[in-house]
């Protein structure tokens, strides 16, 4: 997978979490996701991408990570994963995707994005709408939180005749 | 210096973003804030209530921020209303389209309260 398509997502995630949630992150070693579609987190935002390539971005947080992030964003303590937290995960995913698309556009790569979908629950599965390798980038959030970015991008030709399973149309 | 008592309408389909902007505005001393979930709800509110300033997201279902801006500029009563658009990206063609439609300024997510203050101050300096 071409890192020039991946780094903007990582840069955007760090930027969004720092700017909107005043949260420091430490990036771990990226790896290719295996066959098991289990996420690394407790709540996940996923958004479909079309354009120069096709695929999706998933942003998955452990409970400790997202509660810290949302508490910082709102300026008040969030104690469990409720509707406010799920909405925040959707908006964080949206912002990371938008910021990454801005960086990609500066390098001549243009993408459109769908509206994010949010999934939560321990051990939930993340199924990316299009087939292809999924690069996982783990990072720590604050002192004990974990977050992973999953980026799945395939050549536009590889999706011919296929229908995305759970993404919504771009707007 | 903008009037700290002005009535500000924030429009976003994500309650998170409305809450973040509301918190930032309060931090900046603006406490007279009303909210709408999309452009259509915002337009309906604007036709019922006097509002002094609109901060609207770009990407929303039903009526997006650009269409809301165009509707405001097409309405004789609402035409002079200052509008700040919030966008998740800063594509040149989008910016040009928004400027043509009469936007007063725009801010790209993610942003800080300081950036929001700069945009508001710039709008009300005009």
Short mmCIF file of C-alpha atoms in Angstrom, two decimals:
data_model
loop_
_atom_site.label_atom_id
_atom_site.label_comp_id
_atom_site.label_asym_id
_atom_site.label_seq_id
_atom_site.Cartn_x
_atom_site.Cartn_y
_atom_site.Cartn_z
CA UNK A 1 0.00 0.00 0.00
CA UNK A 2 1.39 3.41 -0.98
CA UNK A 3 2.27 5.33 2.22
CA UNK A 4 1.63 8.65 0.49
CA UNK A 5 -2.07 7.72 0.74
CA UNK A 6 -1.78 6.58 4.37
CA UNK A 7 0.26 9.29 6.07
CA UNK A 8 -2.40 12.01 5.55
CA UNK A 9 -4.89 9.95 7.59
CA UNK A 10 -2.41 9.58 10.44
CA UNK A 11 -1.45 13.26 10.30
CA UNK A 12 -5.12 14.21 10.32
CA UNK A 13 -5.93 11.96 13.30
CA UNK A 14 -3.13 13.44 15.39
CA UNK A 15 -4.14 16.98 14.34
CA UNK A 16 -7.85 16.49 15.12
CA UNK A 17 -7.23 14.88 18.52
CA UNK A 18 -4.74 17.57 19.49
CA UNK A 19 -6.75 20.54 18.24
CA UNK A 20 -10.28 19.56 19.23
CA UNK A 21 -9.60 17.34 22.27
CA UNK A 22 -6.26 18.69 23.54
CA UNK A 23 -5.09 15.06 23.63
CA UNK A 24 -1.54 13.88 23.06
CA UNK A 25 -1.06 10.74 20.96
CA UNK A 26 1.85 8.37 20.43
CA UNK A 27 1.86 6.50 17.14
CA UNK A 28 2.71 2.77 17.14
CA UNK A 29 3.95 0.48 14.38
CA UNK A 30 1.52 0.00 11.47
CA UNK A 31 0.61 -3.54 10.38
CA UNK A 32 -1.58 -5.27 7.82
CA UNK A 33 -4.85 -6.55 9.22
CA UNK A 34 -5.27 -10.33 9.17
CA UNK A 35 -8.35 -12.26 8.15
CA UNK A 36 -10.25 -11.74 11.42
CA UNK A 37 -12.30 -8.53 11.07
CA UNK A 38 -12.30 -7.78 14.83
CA UNK A 39 -11.65 -4.19 15.78
CA UNK A 40 -9.14 -3.13 18.38
CA UNK A 41 -11.56 -0.81 20.14
CA UNK A 42 -14.97 -0.51 21.80
CA UNK A 43 -16.50 2.14 19.54
CA UNK A 44 -15.72 2.73 15.87
CA UNK A 45 -16.54 5.32 13.24
CA UNK A 46 -16.32 4.15 9.62
CA UNK A 47 -16.65 6.19 6.46
CA UNK A 48 -16.62 5.22 2.79
CA UNK A 49 -14.31 6.94 0.31
CA UNK A 50 -14.49 7.26 -3.46
CA UNK A 51 -12.29 9.09 -5.94
CA UNK A 52 -8.71 8.42 -7.03
CA UNK A 53 -9.03 5.16 -5.08
CA UNK A 54 -11.97 3.51 -3.35
CA UNK A 55 -12.24 2.21 0.16
CA UNK A 56 -12.90 3.26 3.70
CA UNK A 57 -11.45 4.69 6.87
CA UNK A 58 -12.27 3.28 10.31
CA UNK A 59 -11.33 5.01 13.56
CA UNK A 60 -11.69 2.71 16.55
CA UNK A 61 -11.29 3.77 20.19
CA UNK A 62 -11.00 1.83 23.43
CA UNK A 63 -13.52 2.95 26.04
CA UNK A 64 -10.78 4.69 28.10
CA UNK A 65 -9.55 6.56 25.03
CA UNK A 66 -12.89 7.84 23.79
CA UNK A 67 -14.09 8.85 27.26
CA UNK A 68 -10.94 10.92 27.71
CA UNK A 69 -11.21 12.45 24.23
CA UNK A 70 -14.89 13.35 24.57
CA UNK A 71 -14.45 14.66 28.12
CA UNK A 72 -11.72 16.97 26.84
CA UNK A 73 -13.81 18.05 23.82
CA UNK A 74 -16.89 18.86 25.92
CA UNK A 75 -15.06 20.22 28.95
CA UNK A 76 -17.02 17.91 31.24
CA UNK A 77 -16.57 14.31 32.37
CA UNK A 78 -18.14 11.56 30.22
CA UNK A 79 -18.42 8.31 32.15
CA UNK A 80 -19.87 5.84 29.67
CA UNK A 81 -20.39 5.30 25.95
CA UNK A 82 -23.76 6.98 25.36
CA UNK A 83 -25.42 8.78 22.42
CA UNK A 84 -23.28 11.88 22.93
CA UNK A 85 -20.11 9.80 22.72
CA UNK A 86 -21.35 7.94 19.63
CA UNK A 87 -22.18 11.26 17.94
CA UNK A 88 -18.70 12.52 18.85
CA UNK A 89 -17.08 9.45 17.29
CA UNK A 90 -19.00 10.15 14.07
CA UNK A 91 -17.86 13.78 14.06
CA UNK A 92 -14.25 12.88 14.92
CA UNK A 93 -14.25 10.38 12.04
CA UNK A 94 -15.73 13.05 9.78
CA UNK A 95 -13.07 15.59 10.80
CA UNK A 96 -10.17 13.14 10.40
CA UNK A 97 -11.49 12.13 6.99
CA UNK A 98 -11.97 15.77 5.93
CA UNK A 99 -8.52 16.85 7.12
CA UNK A 100 -6.92 13.84 5.41
CA UNK A 101 -8.77 14.65 2.17
CA UNK A 102 -7.50 18.23 2.40
CA UNK A 103 -3.89 16.97 2.73
CA UNK A 104 -4.38 14.42 -0.06
CA UNK A 105 -5.81 17.15 -2.31
CA UNK A 106 -2.63 19.21 -1.75
CA UNK A 107 -0.79 16.25 -3.30
CA UNK A 108 -3.18 15.99 -6.22
CA UNK A 109 -5.30 13.09 -4.89
CA UNK A 110 -9.01 13.78 -4.75
CA UNK A 111 -11.56 11.86 -2.70
CA UNK A 112 -15.20 12.21 -1.76
CA UNK A 113 -16.51 10.88 1.54
CA UNK A 114 -19.78 9.41 2.74
CA UNK A 115 -21.46 10.16 6.07
CA UNK A 116 -19.77 8.17 8.88
CA UNK A 117 -21.45 5.19 10.52
CA UNK A 118 -20.76 4.43 14.19
CA UNK A 119 -20.58 0.92 15.68
CA UNK A 120 -20.03 0.10 19.35
CA UNK A 121 -19.71 -2.92 21.64
CA UNK A 122 -16.85 -5.04 22.94
CA UNK A 123 -15.26 -7.17 20.23
CA UNK A 124 -17.41 -5.80 17.40
CA UNK A 125 -16.43 -6.50 13.80
CA UNK A 126 -15.28 -3.91 11.27
CA UNK A 127 -16.06 -4.97 7.72
CA UNK A 128 -14.71 -2.58 5.11
CA UNK A 129 -17.11 -2.12 2.18
CA UNK A 130 -14.56 -2.93 -0.53
CA UNK A 131 -12.08 -5.82 -0.67
CA UNK A 132 -8.40 -5.04 -0.34
CA UNK A 133 -5.57 -4.83 2.16
CA UNK A 134 -6.34 -3.00 5.39
CA UNK A 135 -3.50 -1.10 7.04
CA UNK A 136 -3.88 -0.73 10.80
CA UNK A 137 -2.13 2.14 12.60
CA UNK A 138 -2.32 1.86 16.39
CA UNK A 139 -1.70 4.76 18.69
CA UNK A 140 -2.05 5.55 22.35
CA UNK A 141 -4.36 8.34 23.48
CA UNK A 142 -3.47 10.02 26.74
CA UNK A 143 -2.15 7.73 29.47
CA UNK A 144 -4.08 4.50 28.98
CA UNK A 145 -6.33 4.81 25.92
CA UNK A 146 -5.84 2.95 22.65
CA UNK A 147 -7.02 3.98 19.21
CA UNK A 148 -6.51 2.41 15.81
CA UNK A 149 -6.94 3.80 12.34
CA UNK A 150 -7.81 1.29 9.66
CA UNK A 151 -7.31 2.43 6.09
CA UNK A 152 -8.54 0.28 3.24
CA UNK A 153 -7.89 1.69 -0.23
CA UNK A 154 -8.04 -0.16 -3.51
CA UNK A 155 -7.57 0.84 -7.12
CA UNK A 156 -10.75 2.20 -8.62
CA UNK A 157 -10.85 -0.59 -11.25
CA UNK A 158 -10.97 -3.33 -8.58
CA UNK A 159 -14.47 -2.33 -7.45
CA UNK A 160 -16.12 -2.66 -10.85
CA UNK A 161 -19.26 -4.73 -10.55
CA UNK A 162 -19.13 -4.69 -6.73
CA UNK A 163 -21.45 -2.95 -4.35
CA UNK A 164 -20.33 -1.52 -1.03
CA UNK A 165 -21.87 -3.45 1.87
CA UNK A 166 -22.50 -0.74 4.40
CA UNK A 167 -21.34 2.63 3.17
CA UNK A 168 -23.73 5.48 2.37
CA UNK A 169 -23.63 7.51 -0.79
CA UNK A 170 -21.31 10.53 -0.88
CA UNK A 171 -22.94 13.91 -0.60
CA UNK B 1 -15.41 44.65 18.42
CA UNK B 2 -18.46 42.42 17.84
CA UNK B 3 -21.47 42.84 20.15
CA UNK B 4 -21.13 40.15 22.84
CA UNK B 5 -24.93 40.05 23.22
CA UNK B 6 -25.63 39.30 19.56
CA UNK B 7 -27.81 36.26 18.88
CA UNK B 8 -25.79 33.55 17.15
CA UNK B 9 -27.31 30.58 15.29
CA UNK B 10 -25.08 27.49 15.03
CA UNK B 11 -26.10 24.89 12.45
CA UNK B 12 -24.68 21.35 12.35
CA UNK B 13 -26.17 17.87 12.01
CA UNK B 14 -23.70 16.56 14.62
CA UNK B 15 -24.67 17.59 18.16
CA UNK B 16 -20.98 17.23 19.07
CA UNK B 17 -19.94 20.05 16.77
CA UNK B 18 -22.81 22.28 17.94
CA UNK B 19 -21.70 21.64 21.52
CA UNK B 20 -18.03 22.35 20.76
CA UNK B 21 -18.87 25.61 18.96
CA UNK B 22 -21.27 26.61 21.76
CA UNK B 23 -18.51 25.99 24.34
CA UNK B 24 -16.02 28.00 22.27
CA UNK B 25 -18.49 30.88 21.85
CA UNK B 26 -19.17 30.95 25.60
CA UNK B 27 -15.42 30.95 26.20
CA UNK B 28 -15.25 34.00 23.90
CA UNK B 29 -18.03 35.74 25.86
CA UNK B 30 -20.99 35.02 23.53
CA UNK B 31 -23.88 33.47 25.46
CA UNK B 32 -26.91 34.24 23.27
CA UNK B 33 -26.83 31.07 21.15
CA UNK B 34 -29.54 29.12 19.34
CA UNK B 35 -29.07 25.91 17.36
CA UNK B 36 -30.43 24.04 14.34
CA UNK B 37 -29.67 20.56 13.01
CA UNK B 38 -29.60 21.40 9.30
CA UNK B 39 -30.11 24.18 6.79
CA UNK B 40 -33.85 23.68 6.48
CA UNK B 41 -34.38 23.93 10.25
CA UNK B 42 -32.05 26.94 10.36
CA UNK B 43 -33.96 28.75 7.59
CA UNK B 44 -37.25 28.11 9.33
CA UNK B 45 -35.82 29.51 12.58
CA UNK B 46 -34.38 32.56 10.78
CA UNK B 47 -37.82 33.35 9.35
CA UNK B 48 -39.34 33.28 12.87
CA UNK B 49 -36.62 34.84 15.03
CA UNK B 50 -34.20 37.73 14.71
CA UNK B 51 -30.65 36.37 14.55
CA UNK B 52 -27.49 38.47 14.21
CA UNK B 53 -24.94 35.94 12.99
CA UNK B 54 -24.97 32.40 11.54
CA UNK B 55 -22.24 29.78 11.94
CA UNK B 56 -23.12 26.83 9.70
CA UNK B 57 -21.53 23.51 8.83
CA UNK B 58 -21.13 22.86 5.10
CA UNK B 59 -22.02 19.16 4.84
CA UNK B 60 -25.47 18.43 6.21
CA UNK B 61 -28.46 16.38 5.08
CA UNK B 62 -31.71 18.02 3.83
CA UNK B 63 -30.17 21.45 3.17
CA UNK B 64 -26.40 21.92 3.29
CA UNK B 65 -24.55 25.04 4.43
CA UNK B 66 -24.03 26.39 0.92
CA UNK B 67 -27.72 26.08 0.07
CA UNK B 68 -28.59 27.74 3.38
CA UNK B 69 -26.23 30.61 2.50
CA UNK B 70 -27.82 30.97 -0.96
CA UNK B 71 -31.31 30.98 0.61
CA UNK B 72 -30.26 33.68 3.08
CA UNK B 73 -28.81 35.87 0.31
CA UNK B 74 -31.94 35.37 -1.79
CA UNK B 75 -34.24 36.56 1.00
CA UNK B 76 -34.62 40.36 1.21
CA UNK B 77 -35.05 40.30 4.98
CA UNK B 78 -32.11 37.97 5.66
CA UNK B 79 -29.72 39.15 2.94
CA UNK B 80 -27.37 41.26 5.15
CA UNK B 81 -26.97 38.49 7.77
CA UNK B 82 -23.25 37.61 8.32
CA UNK B 83 -22.53 33.92 7.67
CA UNK B 84 -19.46 31.90 8.68
CA UNK B 85 -19.21 28.48 7.02
CA UNK B 86 -17.50 25.58 8.80
CA UNK B 87 -16.03 22.98 6.50
CA UNK B 88 -14.18 19.70 6.96
CA UNK B 89 -11.98 20.48 3.97
CA UNK B 90 -10.74 23.55 2.11
CA UNK B 91 -10.98 22.63 -1.55
CA UNK B 92 -10.39 25.69 -3.72
CA UNK B 93 -13.48 25.12 -5.83
CA UNK B 94 -15.65 24.96 -2.69
CA UNK B 95 -14.14 28.17 -1.32
CA UNK B 96 -14.68 29.96 -4.63
CA UNK B 97 -18.28 28.73 -4.78
CA UNK B 98 -18.94 29.92 -1.22
CA UNK B 99 -17.36 33.33 -1.91
CA UNK B 100 -19.48 33.70 -5.05
CA UNK B 101 -22.56 32.87 -2.97
CA UNK B 102 -21.69 35.64 -0.53
CA UNK B 103 -20.11 33.92 2.47
CA UNK B 104 -18.45 36.35 4.90
CA UNK B 105 -15.71 33.95 5.98
CA UNK B 106 -15.04 30.24 6.50
CA UNK B 107 -13.16 28.07 8.98
CA UNK B 108 -11.71 24.60 8.39
CA UNK B 109 -12.14 21.80 10.95
CA UNK B 110 -10.35 21.14 13.24
CA UNK B 111 -10.05 24.63 14.69
CA UNK B 112 -9.43 26.29 18.04
CA UNK B 113 -11.44 28.94 19.90
CA UNK B 114 -8.70 31.42 18.97
CA UNK B 115 -9.20 30.71 15.25
CA UNK B 116 -12.95 31.09 15.65
CA UNK B 117 -12.40 34.44 17.40
CA UNK B 118 -10.17 35.64 14.54
CA UNK B 119 -12.85 34.77 11.97
CA UNK B 120 -15.64 36.45 13.96
CA UNK B 121 -13.55 39.57 14.57
CA UNK B 122 -12.68 39.74 10.85
CA UNK B 123 -16.35 39.49 9.85
CA UNK B 124 -17.49 42.24 12.20
CA UNK B 125 -14.59 44.50 11.28
CA UNK B 126 -15.94 44.68 7.71
#
